[in-house]
Short mmCIF file of C-alpha atoms in Angstrom, two decimals:
data_model
loop_
_atom_site.label_atom_id
_atom_site.label_comp_id
_atom_site.label_asym_id
_atom_site.label_seq_id
_atom_site.Cartn_x
_atom_site.Cartn_y
_atom_site.Cartn_z
CA MET A 198 -3.17 -21.43 -6.60
CA ASP A 199 -5.37 -24.66 -6.97
CA MET A 200 -8.90 -23.46 -5.43
CA THR A 201 -10.10 -27.05 -5.99
CA LYS A 202 -7.25 -28.65 -3.56
CA LEU A 203 -7.78 -25.67 -1.22
CA ALA A 204 -11.71 -26.41 -1.21
CA GLU A 205 -11.12 -30.05 -0.67
CA ALA A 206 -8.82 -29.38 2.42
CA LEU A 207 -11.28 -26.80 3.76
CA GLY A 208 -14.36 -29.06 3.01
CA THR A 209 -16.00 -26.63 0.74
CA THR A 210 -16.72 -25.56 -2.86
CA PRO A 211 -13.94 -23.83 -4.91
CA ARG A 212 -16.40 -20.65 -5.01
CA ASN A 213 -16.36 -20.83 -1.04
CA ALA A 214 -12.74 -21.33 -0.77
CA TRP A 215 -12.08 -18.08 -3.19
CA GLY A 216 -14.17 -16.22 -0.42
CA VAL A 217 -12.24 -17.51 2.29
CA TYR A 218 -8.93 -16.82 0.60
CA ASP A 219 -9.85 -13.30 -0.35
CA ASP A 220 -10.97 -12.60 3.31
CA LEU A 221 -7.83 -13.64 4.79
CA ARG A 222 -5.51 -11.49 2.22
CA ARG A 223 -7.82 -8.64 3.01
CA ARG A 224 -7.01 -9.38 6.64
CA GLY A 225 -3.28 -9.69 6.01
CA ALA A 226 -3.27 -13.20 7.25
CA VAL A 227 -2.33 -14.51 3.84
CA ARG A 228 -0.08 -12.79 1.31
CA SER A 229 0.42 -14.67 -1.96
CA VAL A 230 3.21 -14.29 -4.93
CA THR A 231 2.71 -15.28 -8.35
CA VAL A 232 5.01 -18.11 -9.55
CA VAL A 233 6.13 -18.22 -12.98
CA ASP A 234 8.46 -20.58 -14.69
CA PRO A 235 10.37 -18.25 -16.56
CA THR A 236 12.01 -20.87 -18.67
CA LYS A 237 8.52 -21.40 -20.11
CA VAL A 238 7.64 -17.66 -20.43
CA LEU A 239 10.98 -15.98 -21.36
CA GLY A 240 13.06 -18.80 -22.94
CA ALA A 241 15.06 -22.23 -21.88
CA CYS A 242 18.46 -20.60 -21.67
CA GLU A 243 19.19 -18.93 -18.26
CA CYS A 244 22.03 -17.09 -17.95
CA ARG A 245 23.70 -14.68 -15.78
CA ALA A 246 25.51 -11.64 -16.83
CA SER A 247 27.87 -9.32 -14.60
CA ILE A 248 28.91 -5.79 -15.94
CA ARG A 249 31.18 -3.10 -15.01
CA LEU A 250 30.30 0.24 -15.83
CA ASP A 251 32.41 3.59 -16.02
CA CYS A 252 31.25 4.99 -13.00
CA ARG A 253 32.52 8.43 -13.70
CA ALA A 254 29.69 9.33 -16.16
CA PRO A 255 26.26 9.26 -14.06
CA GLU A 256 24.23 10.15 -17.08
CA LEU A 257 25.45 6.70 -18.66
CA ILE A 258 24.73 4.91 -15.62
CA GLU A 259 21.04 6.03 -15.82
CA ALA A 260 20.93 5.39 -19.36
CA VAL A 261 22.14 1.51 -18.84
CA GLU A 262 19.41 0.95 -16.21
CA GLU A 263 16.60 2.12 -18.51
CA SER A 264 17.98 -0.05 -21.18
CA LEU A 265 17.83 -2.88 -18.68
CA ALA A 266 14.68 -2.15 -17.34
CA ARG A 267 13.04 -2.05 -21.02
CA ASP A 268 14.56 -5.50 -21.88
CA LEU A 269 11.90 -8.02 -21.47
CA GLN A 270 14.30 -10.99 -21.49
CA ILE A 271 15.63 -9.77 -18.14
CA ALA A 272 14.11 -11.08 -15.21
CA THR A 273 16.19 -9.43 -12.55
CA ALA A 274 19.08 -6.59 -12.63
CA VAL A 275 20.74 -5.80 -9.50
CA ARG A 276 23.22 -3.10 -8.67
CA VAL A 277 26.10 -4.55 -6.49
CA THR A 278 29.27 -3.57 -4.91
CA GLY A 279 32.58 -5.45 -5.41
CA THR A 280 34.04 -6.46 -8.87
CA TRP A 281 31.13 -5.87 -10.99
CA ASP A 282 28.74 -3.12 -10.84
CA TYR A 283 25.45 -5.16 -11.87
CA LEU A 284 24.19 -8.75 -12.06
CA VAL A 285 21.59 -9.55 -14.52
CA ARG A 286 19.64 -12.93 -14.81
CA ALA A 287 18.07 -13.13 -18.38
CA TYR A 288 16.32 -16.03 -20.09
CA HIS A 289 16.76 -16.94 -23.97
CA SER A 290 15.54 -19.37 -26.41
CA SER A 291 19.18 -20.38 -27.09
CA GLU A 292 22.95 -19.93 -25.93
CA ALA A 293 23.41 -18.39 -29.36
CA VAL A 294 20.77 -15.68 -28.67
CA ALA A 295 21.84 -15.29 -25.00
CA ASP A 296 25.63 -14.40 -26.53
CA ALA A 297 24.25 -11.96 -28.98
CA TRP A 298 22.26 -10.33 -26.02
CA PHE A 299 25.31 -10.33 -24.00
CA ARG A 300 27.23 -8.63 -26.77
CA GLY A 301 24.56 -5.98 -27.03
CA LEU A 302 25.06 -5.39 -23.11
CA LEU A 303 28.71 -4.75 -23.81
CA ALA A 304 28.14 -2.32 -26.67
CA LEU A 305 25.67 0.04 -24.19
CA PRO A 306 27.63 3.23 -23.81
CA GLY A 307 29.23 3.27 -20.33
CA VAL A 308 29.64 -0.44 -20.21
CA VAL A 309 33.39 -1.20 -20.09
CA ASP A 310 33.55 -4.97 -19.22
CA GLY A 311 31.50 -7.99 -18.76
CA GLU A 312 31.11 -11.73 -18.20
CA LEU A 313 28.37 -14.14 -19.14
CA LYS A 314 27.61 -17.59 -17.42
CA PHE A 315 24.94 -20.18 -18.21
CA CYS A 316 23.10 -21.62 -15.31
CA ARG A 317 20.18 -23.29 -14.09
CA THR A 318 18.27 -22.37 -11.08
CA ILE A 319 17.50 -25.19 -8.80
CA PHE A 320 14.90 -23.41 -6.73
CA GLU A 321 14.00 -19.80 -5.32
CA ARG A 322 12.82 -19.39 -1.98
CA HIS A 323 10.92 -16.26 -2.53
CA THR A 324 8.62 -17.76 -5.20
CA TYR A 325 6.09 -19.66 -3.17
CA ALA A 326 2.67 -18.19 -1.38
CA ALA A 327 3.40 -17.48 2.41
CA ALA A 328 0.98 -17.41 5.15
CA ILE A 329 1.73 -14.76 7.70
CA LEU A 330 0.73 -15.89 10.91
CA ALA A 331 1.12 -13.53 14.33
CA ALA A 332 2.72 -11.12 12.25
CA GLU A 333 2.26 -8.35 14.65
CA ARG A 334 3.03 -9.26 18.32
#
């Protein structure tokens, strides 16, 4: 959040604007979400991996989930229904690095199939600060 711009809008100093913001946040009137550009933090190559597991071995499912949670290149990992069991969004420095990473996913015990797609997110609606007005009616 740019406190200088908020201070200008409120007609006060940045220090006072922080106070107003903190007070509104404590009261539940404002909720903020930190916005990070993953292409700058994690890598310029964005990809989506879909993987299918051998669901007959629950201990392998847990191991795969733990592996996904430890992987710092992964932004999100979602368990889904349908053709695939997991959808994974990750960022890498290049397509070659992403391909090597994906081959590592396919080599995990319990993973039986997968598909890798390269993409570019245009926008995500959940990554902005939101004001909660009249939340309780």
